[in-house]
Amino acid sequence: PIRLYGVQNINVEDASSRLHPVIDIPAETKPESTLQFKVKEEGGHAMSYIVALVDEGLLSLTGFKTPDAWASFYAKEALRVRTWDEYDSVIGAYGGHIEQLFAIGGDQEGTGPLKRQGADRFKPVVAYLGPFELKAGKTATHSVEVPQYIGSLRAMVIATDGRAQGSVSQDVAVTQPVMVQATLPRTLSIGETIRIPATVIALKDGVGKVKLDIQTDGLMKVTGPSTLETSIPKAGQQVEYFEVQVGEQTGIGHVTVTARSGSDNSVSRVEIDVLNPNPPVTRAQSFLLDAGKSKDAAVELFGLPGTNTVSVELSSIPAIDLGRRLKYLTEYPYGCAEQTISGAFPQLYLTQVMDCDEHVAKRTSFNVTAAINRLHSYRRPDGSLSYWPGSSQSSSFATAYALHFLQEAENQGYAVPADLKAGLVRYLSGSVVSNKKEGEFVRAYGLYALASAGKPQRSAMNLLREQARKMPRSAVWMLAAAYASDGKKQVATSLTNGLPYLESAGYNQYEYYGSEDRNMAIALRTSILTGQKETAFELAEKVAAHLNDPQHYMSTQATAWSLYAISDYARTIAGGGVNASVKGPERTYSFNTQKAIASQDIAPGKAEAKMPLTLSNTGGNTLHAVVSVTGIPKAGTEKAKSSGLSMKISYVGPDGQAIQVDTLSRGRNFKAVVTVTNTGPATVRDLALAQKFPSGWEIQNGRLNREDFSYPAGVTYQDIRDDRVYSFFDLAGGQSVTITTGLTATYPGRFYLPAVSCEAMYDASVSALVPGRWTEVK
C-alpha cells in the first residue's frame, strides 16, 4: 500500500500477479484437417480462459492486436481527478432519455435468411471456443476443424483467475506442398462460357506431375476435359484452364477443383451467383369471383425454367395487385432518399390489411427498420436530408417525406431515433413552411408532416391558405390534410369541396416527383382524414384500378402513396374478409381471413408451358382476384427504343481510338463511353443510366481508397458496384452528358453484354435502351 497526498489508497500490482497462459499448438497444419492443441498456465495456476483462431487477413484489416487485459488494468495512470460527461448534453441535446436507455435498431430480426441470400464467395476462418475452467496444475486439450483455407491463422488465449489476467498468441501456417486455387468472376450469367483458371502452387522442388480435376453442379457443365495434368519440377506456380458452360437456370453455382500429387491433395471450392442479365417481368390477369362460384384459370409460365413464380391475391376491396407493386418498390435498384422511403412506407400497414406468415412479418419489420436506419446516411448538419447520400444540398421534399414516414412508423410501434426526427422538425419549421421561395406543394407537405407529428405550424398554415386559389391542386389537398391532422376537419373540407385532384392545364405535375396517381392518392388520404366516405370510396376505386393495371406505369412515389392510401382505406373504412380456396398442380390452398387482402404463392410443380388453377369463393361476398406470374425471359430479347432521349455507346482503347468489343484479348484495358442527349426542349430531371457489364470484364474503379474523387461532369450521383454502374443526372433541352467507365477484359470465354438503359425515374415517357449482345475474351 502506498499513500499519495490527496488521493485514496490504491494497490500497485507487480508482474508476479500476472497470469501466463501457454498454448502448445503446431506451427503448421493442412487445410481440411483437425488441429489439436493444449492449453495450460505456466506456473500451474487455476484459470478461466477462452480460445480464438482467426484468419490473419481479417485481423490485419483493423490491425487487431491480441487483447492484453493485464496491461490495460495495470497501466500507469495520470493523477485522478473528477470528470463530468457532457456527451448527452451536446450530441443528444434534442433527443429524449429513452434513447439513452435502450438500443434503437431491431437488427435481431435480421437473422437467418434475412441477412444474406446470395453466394458466400469468401468464407472467413473464425473459431471461438470457451469459456473453459482449468484447475491448478492441469492441462486441457482442444481441437478445431480447419476448413478449406490457405494462409496464416492466429491462435489467441485470454485468461483470468478473477484477480489477475494474461494472454498469449501464436501463428499457425495453413499450408501443404501442393495447393490449388480456382478463380471465378463475381457473378456469371446464364448461357455464358468461361475458361476457369486453376492456379497450382508448389512450395518445394521436385513435386513433379500434378493431376487436376473439376466438378460442377447442375447449373454448369464442363465442356472441355474435366481432368488435366501438369508438371511442376521446381517450387513455383502454374495456371491451367477448364472450360465450363453455364446452363439456363439461375441460382447459386458450385465449382470444385482438386489437385493431386502423390499422397498430397488440395481442394478449392467456389460458390458463385448465376444470374439472368434481364430483369424479371410480371404478367397478371384479374377477374371477379362471385360468392359461392368457382373459376378455372390457366397461367403461362413464360420465364426460363426455375425463374417462374405464381401468386394469387384475393381481396374484398377492389384488386390492387399488391404483391407485384410491393415487389417493384422493394427491388427498385437505386438508392435515393425518396426510393428508400417509398420501398418501406406501404409495408407499415401490410400486416393490418392482409394475413402474413412469420417470415413475411419479420421481413416487413426488417425492411422498415432498415429504411429508418438508412436515413442517417442522408442527414445534413442543419437537420435536413439530402436526396443522395453524402450530398451537400438539402432536399426539402425528402425531409418532409421522411418526417411523414417516421411519424407513421412511430405510430405503428417502430423505434424512431429522436434526434433524427427532431432535426427534421427543426428544419421544416424554420426553413421551409414559411419560406415563399419554396414551392407551394413542398410547403404544404411540410405542414402536413409537422401536423401529423404533433407540431402544427398554424400561422404558416393560415398564410398558405390565403393563397389556395392560386396554388396547385395537389398542394391544396395536402394543406387540407394538414388541417385535418390538426383536428380542423371543417376547414379541410371547405378547402377541398368540389376541388378536382387533377392539376389544371399547363401545370408540370412532375414537380416534386408528382403525378396524377399521387395526386389521387393524396386526395384519398385527405378524404379519409376528413371522414368523407363517399368521396373516399370513389377515389379508392380509381386508385385500385390503376394499381391493378399491369400496363399502367407508376413511379416509386406514385406506387408508395397509392399503396399507403389504399391500405389506410382498407383498414379504416372497407370491411369484409376473404374465404376461398385455390387448387394448384400439387395441392389445394385455403384462404380464410377477416382482413381485406389474402395472398399466397402457388408452387408451379412440374408444369412447363401452362399451369392450371381453380379458384373457388366459399364466402358470402364478391372477391377480386389477381393471378400473376413473374419470370425472367431469355437474354437477347430486348428491343432498342428512344423516347425523348438519344443514347450512343462506343468503346475506346487507352489511346482514345475506337475498338470493337465483339472479341477482346485477355488483359486488354479499354473504356466504355456513353453519351445521352435530351432530344426535347424541356428539362428532364432524375435520369438514371444503368450499365451492367459482362462477367468476364472488370470495372476499373478509380474511387477506391481515395477521398478526393469527383463525379463525371454533369452527373449528380454515381453508384459503382461489382458488375454495374448507375449514374444519375438532369438534362436541359438539347443538352448532353458523357460518362466514361474504365474496364479490363479479365476472364477468357464467351459472355453476354447486357442492354444499357436510361430512364427518367418519375416520367415513363422519357427513356432509351440499347440492346445487349454477346462478346468474347480470348
Tab-separated table of C-alpha atoms in Angstrom, residues 311-525:
chain	number	residue	atom	x	y	z
A	311	SER	CA	-49.047	-15.756	-56.926
A	312	VAL	CA	-52.790	-15.490	-56.242
A	313	GLU	CA	-54.170	-12.426	-54.478
A	314	LEU	CA	-57.789	-12.308	-53.279
A	315	SER	CA	-59.393	-9.239	-51.729
A	316	SER	CA	-62.751	-7.918	-50.573
A	317	ILE	CA	-61.744	-4.455	-51.810
A	318	PRO	CA	-61.027	-3.670	-55.465
A	319	ALA	CA	-57.960	-5.634	-56.592
A	320	ILE	CA	-54.645	-3.742	-56.280
A	321	ASP	CA	-52.105	-6.418	-57.293
A	322	LEU	CA	-50.338	-5.760	-54.012
A	323	GLY	CA	-47.629	-8.384	-54.475
A	324	ARG	CA	-46.391	-7.049	-57.823
A	325	ARG	CA	-46.448	-3.404	-56.757
A	326	LEU	CA	-44.630	-4.122	-53.486
A	327	LYS	CA	-42.027	-6.186	-55.316
A	328	TYR	CA	-41.452	-3.282	-57.703
A	329	LEU	CA	-40.761	-0.966	-54.762
A	330	THR	CA	-38.512	-3.307	-52.787
A	331	GLU	CA	-36.455	-4.381	-55.833
A	332	TYR	CA	-36.045	-0.922	-57.381
A	333	PRO	CA	-32.259	-0.811	-57.888
A	334	TYR	CA	-31.372	2.780	-56.986
A	335	GLY	CA	-30.955	4.301	-53.534
A	336	CYS	CA	-32.043	7.929	-53.247
A	337	ALA	CA	-33.943	9.136	-50.180
A	338	GLU	CA	-37.311	9.087	-51.952
A	339	GLN	CA	-36.893	5.492	-53.144
A	340	THR	CA	-35.571	4.313	-49.779
A	341	ILE	CA	-38.677	5.650	-48.022
A	342	SER	CA	-41.070	4.553	-50.776
A	343	GLY	CA	-39.828	0.962	-50.538
A	344	ALA	CA	-40.738	0.765	-46.847
A	345	PHE	CA	-43.732	3.117	-46.478
A	346	PRO	CA	-46.526	0.765	-47.713
A	347	GLN	CA	-45.164	-2.070	-45.563
A	348	LEU	CA	-46.105	-0.213	-42.373
A	349	TYR	CA	-49.719	-1.404	-42.671
A	350	LEU	CA	-49.123	-4.685	-44.509
A	351	THR	CA	-49.859	-6.933	-41.545
A	352	GLN	CA	-53.068	-4.985	-40.799
A	353	VAL	CA	-54.632	-5.419	-44.232
A	354	MET	CA	-53.564	-8.986	-45.013
A	355	ASP	CA	-52.572	-12.170	-43.202
A	356	CYS	CA	-48.796	-12.597	-43.167
A	357	ASP	CA	-46.845	-15.646	-42.063
A	358	GLU	CA	-43.982	-15.274	-39.607
A	359	HIS	CA	-41.340	-14.934	-42.320
A	360	VAL	CA	-43.229	-12.169	-44.172
A	361	ALA	CA	-43.891	-10.328	-40.905
A	362	LYS	CA	-40.193	-10.481	-39.997
A	363	ARG	CA	-39.152	-9.413	-43.484
A	364	THR	CA	-41.561	-6.458	-43.317
A	365	SER	CA	-40.261	-5.355	-39.916
A	366	PHE	CA	-36.676	-5.751	-41.123
A	367	ASN	CA	-37.327	-3.646	-44.252
A	368	VAL	CA	-38.961	-0.806	-42.313
A	369	THR	CA	-36.235	-0.768	-39.655
A	370	ALA	CA	-33.504	-0.856	-42.309
A	371	ALA	CA	-35.084	2.129	-44.089
A	372	ILE	CA	-35.239	4.092	-40.818
A	373	ASN	CA	-31.580	3.374	-40.114
A	374	ARG	CA	-30.530	4.211	-43.671
A	375	LEU	CA	-31.975	7.709	-43.381
A	376	HIS	CA	-28.940	8.616	-41.252
A	377	SER	CA	-26.770	8.437	-44.388
A	378	TYR	CA	-28.730	11.372	-45.910
A	379	ARG	CA	-28.536	13.655	-42.857
A	380	ARG	CA	-27.068	17.131	-43.054
A	381	PRO	CA	-25.822	19.361	-40.201
A	382	ASP	CA	-28.943	21.570	-40.300
A	383	GLY	CA	-31.232	18.589	-39.600
A	384	SER	CA	-32.466	18.178	-43.172
A	385	LEU	CA	-31.945	15.248	-45.550
A	386	SER	CA	-30.215	15.294	-48.914
A	387	TYR	CA	-31.590	13.436	-51.924
A	388	TRP	CA	-28.412	11.322	-52.371
A	389	PRO	CA	-26.081	10.050	-49.614
A	390	GLY	CA	-23.248	12.458	-48.906
A	391	SER	CA	-24.709	15.324	-50.936
A	392	SER	CA	-24.180	18.860	-49.621
A	393	GLN	CA	-27.573	20.092	-50.858
A	394	SER	CA	-30.730	19.787	-48.751
A	395	SER	CA	-33.920	18.334	-50.209
A	396	SER	CA	-36.991	19.894	-48.642
A	397	PHE	CA	-39.226	17.261	-50.219
A	398	ALA	CA	-37.119	14.355	-48.902
A	399	THR	CA	-37.133	15.977	-45.454
A	400	ALA	CA	-40.928	16.289	-45.397
A	401	TYR	CA	-41.376	12.780	-46.814
A	402	ALA	CA	-39.021	11.365	-44.166
A	403	LEU	CA	-40.837	13.066	-41.266
A	404	HIS	CA	-44.174	11.777	-42.588
A	405	PHE	CA	-42.764	8.246	-42.827
A	406	LEU	CA	-41.087	8.322	-39.414
A	407	GLN	CA	-44.260	9.535	-37.706
A	408	GLU	CA	-46.344	6.800	-39.336
A	409	ALA	CA	-43.693	4.238	-38.337
A	410	GLU	CA	-43.697	5.516	-34.770
A	411	ASN	CA	-47.490	5.226	-34.704
A	412	GLN	CA	-47.097	1.558	-35.652
A	413	GLY	CA	-44.684	0.885	-32.798
A	414	TYR	CA	-41.324	1.206	-34.539
A	415	ALA	CA	-38.433	2.797	-32.654
A	416	VAL	CA	-37.587	6.115	-34.309
A	417	PRO	CA	-34.333	7.955	-33.452
A	418	ALA	CA	-35.422	11.017	-31.503
A	419	ASP	CA	-32.540	13.189	-32.718
A	420	LEU	CA	-33.254	12.376	-36.372
A	421	LYS	CA	-36.918	13.247	-36.029
A	422	ALA	CA	-36.163	16.421	-34.051
A	423	GLY	CA	-33.768	17.594	-36.766
A	424	LEU	CA	-36.424	17.133	-39.454
A	425	VAL	CA	-38.982	19.064	-37.396
A	426	ARG	CA	-36.481	21.849	-36.743
A	427	TYR	CA	-35.546	22.237	-40.415
A	428	LEU	CA	-39.120	22.159	-41.744
A	429	SER	CA	-40.370	24.579	-39.090
A	430	GLY	CA	-37.556	27.059	-39.615
A	431	SER	CA	-36.546	26.862	-43.275
A	432	VAL	CA	-39.425	25.505	-45.348
A	433	VAL	CA	-43.056	26.041	-44.402
A	434	SER	CA	-42.872	29.861	-44.216
A	435	ASN	CA	-40.295	30.302	-46.967
A	436	LYS	CA	-42.010	31.763	-50.040
A	437	LYS	CA	-39.056	30.693	-52.199
A	438	GLU	CA	-40.088	27.066	-51.685
A	439	GLY	CA	-42.792	25.579	-53.906
A	440	GLU	CA	-46.337	25.525	-52.576
A	441	PHE	CA	-46.562	21.743	-52.675
A	442	VAL	CA	-43.444	21.118	-50.590
A	443	ARG	CA	-44.526	23.816	-48.126
A	444	ALA	CA	-47.932	22.156	-47.799
A	445	TYR	CA	-46.308	18.728	-47.429
A	446	GLY	CA	-44.020	20.084	-44.715
A	447	LEU	CA	-47.061	21.480	-42.876
A	448	TYR	CA	-48.875	18.146	-43.139
A	449	ALA	CA	-45.824	16.222	-41.893
A	450	LEU	CA	-45.443	18.611	-38.943
A	451	ALA	CA	-49.151	18.439	-38.075
A	452	SER	CA	-49.147	14.638	-38.190
A	453	ALA	CA	-46.096	14.689	-35.879
A	454	GLY	CA	-47.974	16.842	-33.360
A	455	LYS	CA	-46.018	20.008	-34.252
A	456	PRO	CA	-48.559	22.052	-36.275
A	457	GLN	CA	-47.423	25.409	-37.620
A	458	ARG	CA	-50.817	27.145	-37.609
A	459	SER	CA	-49.660	30.611	-38.674
A	460	ALA	CA	-47.873	29.136	-41.700
A	461	MET	CA	-50.959	27.034	-42.488
A	462	ASN	CA	-53.201	30.101	-42.399
A	463	LEU	CA	-50.735	32.081	-44.521
A	464	LEU	CA	-50.674	29.358	-47.178
A	465	ARG	CA	-54.452	29.002	-47.005
A	466	GLU	CA	-54.822	32.588	-48.217
A	467	GLN	CA	-53.063	31.571	-51.457
A	468	ALA	CA	-55.160	28.431	-52.007
A	469	ARG	CA	-56.858	29.700	-55.181
A	470	LYS	CA	-53.500	30.212	-56.890
A	471	MET	CA	-51.834	27.020	-55.666
A	472	PRO	CA	-51.518	23.667	-57.454
A	473	ARG	CA	-54.449	21.428	-56.570
A	474	SER	CA	-52.169	18.797	-55.062
A	475	ALA	CA	-50.849	21.445	-52.646
A	476	VAL	CA	-54.410	22.381	-51.618
A	477	TRP	CA	-55.284	18.727	-50.928
A	478	MET	CA	-52.098	18.402	-48.881
A	479	LEU	CA	-52.829	21.593	-46.947
A	480	ALA	CA	-56.318	20.252	-46.204
A	481	ALA	CA	-54.700	17.078	-44.837
A	482	ALA	CA	-52.599	19.264	-42.536
A	483	TYR	CA	-55.722	20.978	-41.170
A	484	ALA	CA	-57.484	17.623	-40.748
A	485	SER	CA	-54.491	16.196	-38.860
A	486	ASP	CA	-54.643	19.253	-36.591
A	487	GLY	CA	-58.302	18.487	-35.788
A	488	LYS	CA	-59.798	21.204	-38.017
A	489	LYS	CA	-61.820	18.984	-40.347
A	490	GLN	CA	-64.314	21.720	-41.230
A	491	VAL	CA	-61.543	23.923	-42.604
A	492	ALA	CA	-60.109	20.957	-44.507
A	493	THR	CA	-63.490	20.149	-46.041
A	494	SER	CA	-64.060	23.768	-47.115
A	495	LEU	CA	-60.720	23.703	-48.958
A	496	THR	CA	-61.481	20.532	-50.945
A	497	ASN	CA	-65.244	20.765	-51.637
A	498	GLY	CA	-65.633	20.418	-55.400
A	499	LEU	CA	-61.859	20.528	-55.936
A	500	PRO	CA	-60.571	18.145	-58.630
A	501	TYR	CA	-57.446	16.156	-57.872
A	502	LEU	CA	-56.128	16.575	-61.429
A	503	GLU	CA	-53.910	19.592	-61.960
A	504	SER	CA	-55.036	22.417	-64.197
A	505	ALA	CA	-53.788	22.543	-67.785
A	506	GLY	CA	-50.191	23.666	-68.191
A	507	TYR	CA	-49.036	22.689	-64.710
A	508	ASN	CA	-45.942	20.463	-64.587
A	509	GLN	CA	-47.242	17.743	-62.297
A	510	TYR	CA	-43.835	16.016	-62.214
A	511	GLU	CA	-42.544	18.761	-59.940
A	512	TYR	CA	-41.555	17.205	-56.614
A	513	TYR	CA	-41.905	13.717	-58.136
A	514	GLY	CA	-45.665	14.132	-58.554
A	515	SER	CA	-48.122	12.533	-60.947
A	516	GLU	CA	-51.840	12.068	-61.486
A	517	ASP	CA	-51.656	8.855	-59.428
A	518	ARG	CA	-50.001	10.537	-56.461
A	519	ASN	CA	-52.486	13.414	-56.561
A	520	MET	CA	-55.327	10.906	-56.481
A	521	ALA	CA	-53.750	9.040	-53.540
A	522	ILE	CA	-53.298	12.312	-51.616
A	523	ALA	CA	-56.959	13.145	-52.231
A	524	LEU	CA	-57.950	9.669	-50.974
A	525	ARG	CA	-55.852	10.054	-47.815
